[in-house]
Short mmCIF file of C-alpha atoms and ligand atoms in Angstrom, two decimals:
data_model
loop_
_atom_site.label_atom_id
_atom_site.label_comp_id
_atom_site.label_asym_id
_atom_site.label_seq_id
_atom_site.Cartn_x
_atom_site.Cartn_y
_atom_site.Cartn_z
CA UNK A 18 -10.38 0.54 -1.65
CA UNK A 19 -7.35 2.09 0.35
CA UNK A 20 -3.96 2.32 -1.50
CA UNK A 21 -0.98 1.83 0.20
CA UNK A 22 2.56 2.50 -1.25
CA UNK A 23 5.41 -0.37 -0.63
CA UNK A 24 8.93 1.20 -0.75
CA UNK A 25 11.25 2.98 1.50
CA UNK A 26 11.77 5.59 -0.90
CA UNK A 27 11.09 8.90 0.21
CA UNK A 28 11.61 11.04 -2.84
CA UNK A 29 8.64 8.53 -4.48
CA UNK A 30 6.38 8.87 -1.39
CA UNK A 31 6.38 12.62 -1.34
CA UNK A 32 5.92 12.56 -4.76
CA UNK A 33 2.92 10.15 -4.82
CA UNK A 34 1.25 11.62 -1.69
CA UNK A 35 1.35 15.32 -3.60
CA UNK A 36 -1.47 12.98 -5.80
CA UNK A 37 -4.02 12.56 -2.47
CA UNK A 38 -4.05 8.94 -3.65
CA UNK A 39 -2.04 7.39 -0.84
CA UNK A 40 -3.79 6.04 2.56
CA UNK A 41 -0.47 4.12 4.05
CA UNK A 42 2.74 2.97 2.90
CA UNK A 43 4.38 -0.67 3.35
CA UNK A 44 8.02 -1.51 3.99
CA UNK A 45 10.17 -4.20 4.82
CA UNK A 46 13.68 -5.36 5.37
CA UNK A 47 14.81 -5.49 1.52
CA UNK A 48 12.83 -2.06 0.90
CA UNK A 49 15.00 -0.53 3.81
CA UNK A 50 18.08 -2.23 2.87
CA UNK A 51 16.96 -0.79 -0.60
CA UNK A 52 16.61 3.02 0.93
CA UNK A 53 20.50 2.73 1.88
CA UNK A 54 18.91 4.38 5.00
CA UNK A 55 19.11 3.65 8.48
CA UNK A 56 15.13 1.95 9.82
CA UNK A 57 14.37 4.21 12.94
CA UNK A 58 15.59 7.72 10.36
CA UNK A 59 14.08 6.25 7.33
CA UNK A 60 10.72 5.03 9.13
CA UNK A 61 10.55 8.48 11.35
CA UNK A 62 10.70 10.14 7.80
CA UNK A 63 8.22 8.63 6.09
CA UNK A 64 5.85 9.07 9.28
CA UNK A 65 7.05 13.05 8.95
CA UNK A 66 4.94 12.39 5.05
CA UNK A 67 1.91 10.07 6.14
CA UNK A 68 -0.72 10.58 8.03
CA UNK A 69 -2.06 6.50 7.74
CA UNK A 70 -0.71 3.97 9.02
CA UNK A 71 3.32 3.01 8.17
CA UNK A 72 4.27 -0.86 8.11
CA UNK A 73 7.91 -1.29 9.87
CA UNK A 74 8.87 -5.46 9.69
CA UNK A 75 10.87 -6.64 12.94
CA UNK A 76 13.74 -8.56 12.29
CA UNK A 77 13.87 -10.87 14.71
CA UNK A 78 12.36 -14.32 14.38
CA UNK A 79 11.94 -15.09 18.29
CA UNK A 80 9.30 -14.13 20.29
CA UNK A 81 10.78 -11.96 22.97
CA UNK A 82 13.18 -10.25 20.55
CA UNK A 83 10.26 -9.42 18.12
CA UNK A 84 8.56 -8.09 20.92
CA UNK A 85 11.51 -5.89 21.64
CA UNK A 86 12.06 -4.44 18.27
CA UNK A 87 8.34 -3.91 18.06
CA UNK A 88 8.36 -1.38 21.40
CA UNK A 89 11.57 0.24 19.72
CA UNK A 90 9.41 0.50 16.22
CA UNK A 91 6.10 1.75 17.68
CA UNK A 92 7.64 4.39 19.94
CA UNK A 93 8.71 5.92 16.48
CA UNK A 94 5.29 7.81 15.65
CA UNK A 95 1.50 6.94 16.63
CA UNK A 96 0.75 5.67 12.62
CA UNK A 97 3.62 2.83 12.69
CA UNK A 98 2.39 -0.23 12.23
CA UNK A 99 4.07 -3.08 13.25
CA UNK A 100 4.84 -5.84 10.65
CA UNK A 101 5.93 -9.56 11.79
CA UNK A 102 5.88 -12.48 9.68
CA UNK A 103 2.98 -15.49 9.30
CA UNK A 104 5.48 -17.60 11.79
CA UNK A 105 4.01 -19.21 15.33
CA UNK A 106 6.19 -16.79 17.14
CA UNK A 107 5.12 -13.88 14.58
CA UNK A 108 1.66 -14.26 15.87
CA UNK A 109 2.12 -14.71 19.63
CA UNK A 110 4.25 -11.27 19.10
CA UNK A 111 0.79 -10.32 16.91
CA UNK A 112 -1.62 -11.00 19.24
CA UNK A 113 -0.01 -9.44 22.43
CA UNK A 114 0.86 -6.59 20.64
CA UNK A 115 -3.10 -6.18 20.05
CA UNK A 116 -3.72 -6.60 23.39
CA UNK A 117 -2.24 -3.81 23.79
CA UNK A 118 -3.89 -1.88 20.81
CA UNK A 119 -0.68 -1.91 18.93
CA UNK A 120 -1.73 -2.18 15.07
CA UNK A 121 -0.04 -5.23 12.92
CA UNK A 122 0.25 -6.68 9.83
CA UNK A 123 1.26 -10.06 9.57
CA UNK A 124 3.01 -10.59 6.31
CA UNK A 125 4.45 -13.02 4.10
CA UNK A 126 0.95 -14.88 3.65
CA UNK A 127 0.86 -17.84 1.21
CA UNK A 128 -2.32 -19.58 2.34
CA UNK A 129 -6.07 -19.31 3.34
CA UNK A 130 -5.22 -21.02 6.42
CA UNK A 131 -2.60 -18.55 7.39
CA UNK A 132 -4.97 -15.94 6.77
CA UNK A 133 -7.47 -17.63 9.35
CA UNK A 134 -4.49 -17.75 11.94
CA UNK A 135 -4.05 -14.05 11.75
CA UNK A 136 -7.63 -13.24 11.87
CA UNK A 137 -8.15 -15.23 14.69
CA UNK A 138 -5.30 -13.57 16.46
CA UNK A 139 -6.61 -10.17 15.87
CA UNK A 140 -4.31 -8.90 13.11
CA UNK A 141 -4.78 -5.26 12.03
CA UNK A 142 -3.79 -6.30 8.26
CA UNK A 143 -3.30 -9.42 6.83
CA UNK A 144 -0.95 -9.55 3.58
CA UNK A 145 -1.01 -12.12 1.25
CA UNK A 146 1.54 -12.21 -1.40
CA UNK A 147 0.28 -12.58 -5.09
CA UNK A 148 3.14 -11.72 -7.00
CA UNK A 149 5.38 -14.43 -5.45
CA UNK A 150 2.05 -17.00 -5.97
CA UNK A 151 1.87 -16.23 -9.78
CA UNK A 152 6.15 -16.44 -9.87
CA UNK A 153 6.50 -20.38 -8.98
CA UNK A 154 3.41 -20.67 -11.53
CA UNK A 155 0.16 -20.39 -9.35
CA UNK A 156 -2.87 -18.03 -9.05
CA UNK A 157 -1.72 -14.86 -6.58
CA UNK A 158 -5.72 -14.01 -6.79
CA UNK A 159 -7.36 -17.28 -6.09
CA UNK A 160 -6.11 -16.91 -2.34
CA UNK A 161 -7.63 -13.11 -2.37
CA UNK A 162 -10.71 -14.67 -3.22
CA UNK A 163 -10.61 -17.50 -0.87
CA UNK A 164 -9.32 -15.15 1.94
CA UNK A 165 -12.34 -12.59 0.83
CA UNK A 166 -14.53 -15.46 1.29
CA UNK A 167 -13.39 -17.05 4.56
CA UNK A 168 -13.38 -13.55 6.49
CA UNK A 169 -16.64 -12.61 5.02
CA UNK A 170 -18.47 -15.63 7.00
CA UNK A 171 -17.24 -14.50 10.27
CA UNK A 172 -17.80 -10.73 11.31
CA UNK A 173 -15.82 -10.91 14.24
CA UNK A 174 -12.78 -11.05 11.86
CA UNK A 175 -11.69 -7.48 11.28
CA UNK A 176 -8.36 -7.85 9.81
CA UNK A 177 -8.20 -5.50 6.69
CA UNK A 178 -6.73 -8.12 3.52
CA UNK A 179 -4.37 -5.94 2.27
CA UNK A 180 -3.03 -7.21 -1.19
CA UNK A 181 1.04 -7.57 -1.32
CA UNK A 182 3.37 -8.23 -4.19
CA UNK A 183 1.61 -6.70 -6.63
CA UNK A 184 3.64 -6.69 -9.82
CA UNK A 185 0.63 -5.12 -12.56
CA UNK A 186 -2.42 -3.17 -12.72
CA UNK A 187 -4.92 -5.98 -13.31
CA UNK A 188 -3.61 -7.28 -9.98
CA UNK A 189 -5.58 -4.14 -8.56
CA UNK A 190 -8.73 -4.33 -10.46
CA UNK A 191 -8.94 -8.40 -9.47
CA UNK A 192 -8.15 -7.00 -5.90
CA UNK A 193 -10.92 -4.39 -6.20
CA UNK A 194 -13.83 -6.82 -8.09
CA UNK A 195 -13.47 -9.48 -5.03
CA UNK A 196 -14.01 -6.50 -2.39
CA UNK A 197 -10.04 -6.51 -0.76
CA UNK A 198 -9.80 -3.75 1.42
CA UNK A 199 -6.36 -2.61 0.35
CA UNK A 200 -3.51 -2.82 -2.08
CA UNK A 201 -0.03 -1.93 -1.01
CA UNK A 202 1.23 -0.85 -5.03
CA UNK A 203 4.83 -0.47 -6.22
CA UNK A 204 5.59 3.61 -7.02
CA UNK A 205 5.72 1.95 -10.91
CA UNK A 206 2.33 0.38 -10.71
CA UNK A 207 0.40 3.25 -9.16
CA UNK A 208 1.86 5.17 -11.80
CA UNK A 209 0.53 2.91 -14.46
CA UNK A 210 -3.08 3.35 -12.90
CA UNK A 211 -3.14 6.17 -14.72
CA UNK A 212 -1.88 5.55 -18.29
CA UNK A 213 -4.33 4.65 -21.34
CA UNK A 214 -3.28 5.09 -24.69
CA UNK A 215 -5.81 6.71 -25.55
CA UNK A 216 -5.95 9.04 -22.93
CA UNK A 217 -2.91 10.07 -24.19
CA UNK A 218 -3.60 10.25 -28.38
CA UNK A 219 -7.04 12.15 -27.03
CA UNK A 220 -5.19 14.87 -25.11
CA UNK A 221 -2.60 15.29 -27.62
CA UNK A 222 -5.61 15.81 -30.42
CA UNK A 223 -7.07 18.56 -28.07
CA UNK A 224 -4.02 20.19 -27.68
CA UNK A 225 -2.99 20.72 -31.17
CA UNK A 226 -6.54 21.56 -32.09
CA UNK A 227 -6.93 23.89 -29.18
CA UNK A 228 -3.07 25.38 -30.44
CA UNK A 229 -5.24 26.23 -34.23
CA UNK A 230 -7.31 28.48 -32.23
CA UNK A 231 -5.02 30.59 -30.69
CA UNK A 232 -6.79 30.81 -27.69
CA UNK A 233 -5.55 30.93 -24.05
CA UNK A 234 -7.60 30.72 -21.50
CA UNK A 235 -5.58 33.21 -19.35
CA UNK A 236 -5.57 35.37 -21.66
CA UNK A 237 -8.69 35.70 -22.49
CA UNK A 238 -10.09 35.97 -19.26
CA UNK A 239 -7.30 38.96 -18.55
CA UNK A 240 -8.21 40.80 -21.40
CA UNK A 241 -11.86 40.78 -20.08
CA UNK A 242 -11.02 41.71 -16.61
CA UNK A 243 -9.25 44.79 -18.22
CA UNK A 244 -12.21 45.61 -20.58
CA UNK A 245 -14.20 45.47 -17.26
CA UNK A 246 -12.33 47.80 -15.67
C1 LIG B 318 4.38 -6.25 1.35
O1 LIG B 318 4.16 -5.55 2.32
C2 LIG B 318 5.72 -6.48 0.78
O2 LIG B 318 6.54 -5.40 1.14
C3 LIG B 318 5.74 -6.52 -0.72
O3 LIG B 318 4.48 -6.31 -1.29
C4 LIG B 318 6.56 -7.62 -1.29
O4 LIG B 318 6.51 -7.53 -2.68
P1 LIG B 318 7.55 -8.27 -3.63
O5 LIG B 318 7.11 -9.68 -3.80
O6 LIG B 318 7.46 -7.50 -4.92
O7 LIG B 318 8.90 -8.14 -2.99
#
């Protein structure tokens, strides 16, 4: 499973990558509003960090300016990917773009038959939303598993599901148990990936055990090069 990170933030994403964990990173127009940055600097930027593919969201909501903003976007670096919404004039930008092996993900996806609209249009990435799902009280995962499911029956789909939204870790390991390709994780949530109590009570016990001893491993292995010598 790829892991994406979603946020504009460029202190966190050259943090993060430093961990080898990161495959791509997500944005859109709150993250960049978020950033305080202008898009074309703070996009260029995180390209300058990423090797995999960068989502950057157009902003316009008609076809012909969406297709405009995309050129502007995808001139930025080979990885950007460009990100429209689920609309009907989000996917006629989507599937011209492909035409002309531009990479897209089509975002703000609510339902498994906007999934099948994407796929069928040739979307790089489709991402469906679970966090907002489980906010107005429904089941964020269900449509993972329906989407899963629907793409699965038809190989000629190769849209990647990438899982949006994602507010807590067991929002990963659903994602990862139904076979989704990617998750696009808040800096906060990645980070949680790696905490376990007792990870933490077991390392502390080795430490102050390992402090009795005396030891250090540095040491030791000096004062043997020396003796060698
Ligand atoms: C996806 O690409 C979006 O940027 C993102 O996951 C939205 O998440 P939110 O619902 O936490 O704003």
């Amino acid at each position: 499973m790829k892991f994406f990170i979603d946020t504009a933030d460029l202190e966190e994403i050259r943090d993060l990558s430093d961990t080898g964990l990161l495959d791509g990173v997500t944005t859109n127009p709150s993250l960049i509003a978020k950033s305080g940055g202008n898009i074309l600097d703070v996009i260029a930027n995180i390209c300058d960090l990423v090797s995999g593919p960068v989502s950057a969201e157009v902003t316009a909501t008609e076809f012909d300016a969406m297709m405009s903003e995309a050129k502007v976007l995808s001139e930025i670096a080979p990885n950007v990917v460009i990100k429209v919404p689920l609309t009907v004039d989000g996917l006629k930008t989507c599937k011209l773009l492909r035409e002309d092996n531009i990479e897209v993900n089509v975002t703000l996806c609510f339902s498994a038959a906007q999934a099948l609209l994407a796929g069928k249009v040739g979307a790089s990435f489709i991402s469906p939303f679970v966090g907002r799902i489980d906010d107005i009280g429904g089941t964020g995962m269900e449509l993972i598993d329906e989407i899963v499911d629907i793409y699965s029956q038809y190989p000629s789909i190769e849209t990647e599901i990438l899982v949006a939204s994602v507010r807590h870790p067991n929002h990963v390991i659903e994602a990862a148990k139904m076979g989704a390709d990617i998750v696009t994780l808040p800096p906060k949530v990645l980070r949680q990936l790696f905490k376990h109590p007792l990870t933490d009570r077991g390392l502390s016990d080795f430490l102050s055990d390992w402090e009795k001893t005396g030891q250090s491993i540095l040491n030791l292995a000096e004062d043997r090069k020396k003796a060698a010598e």
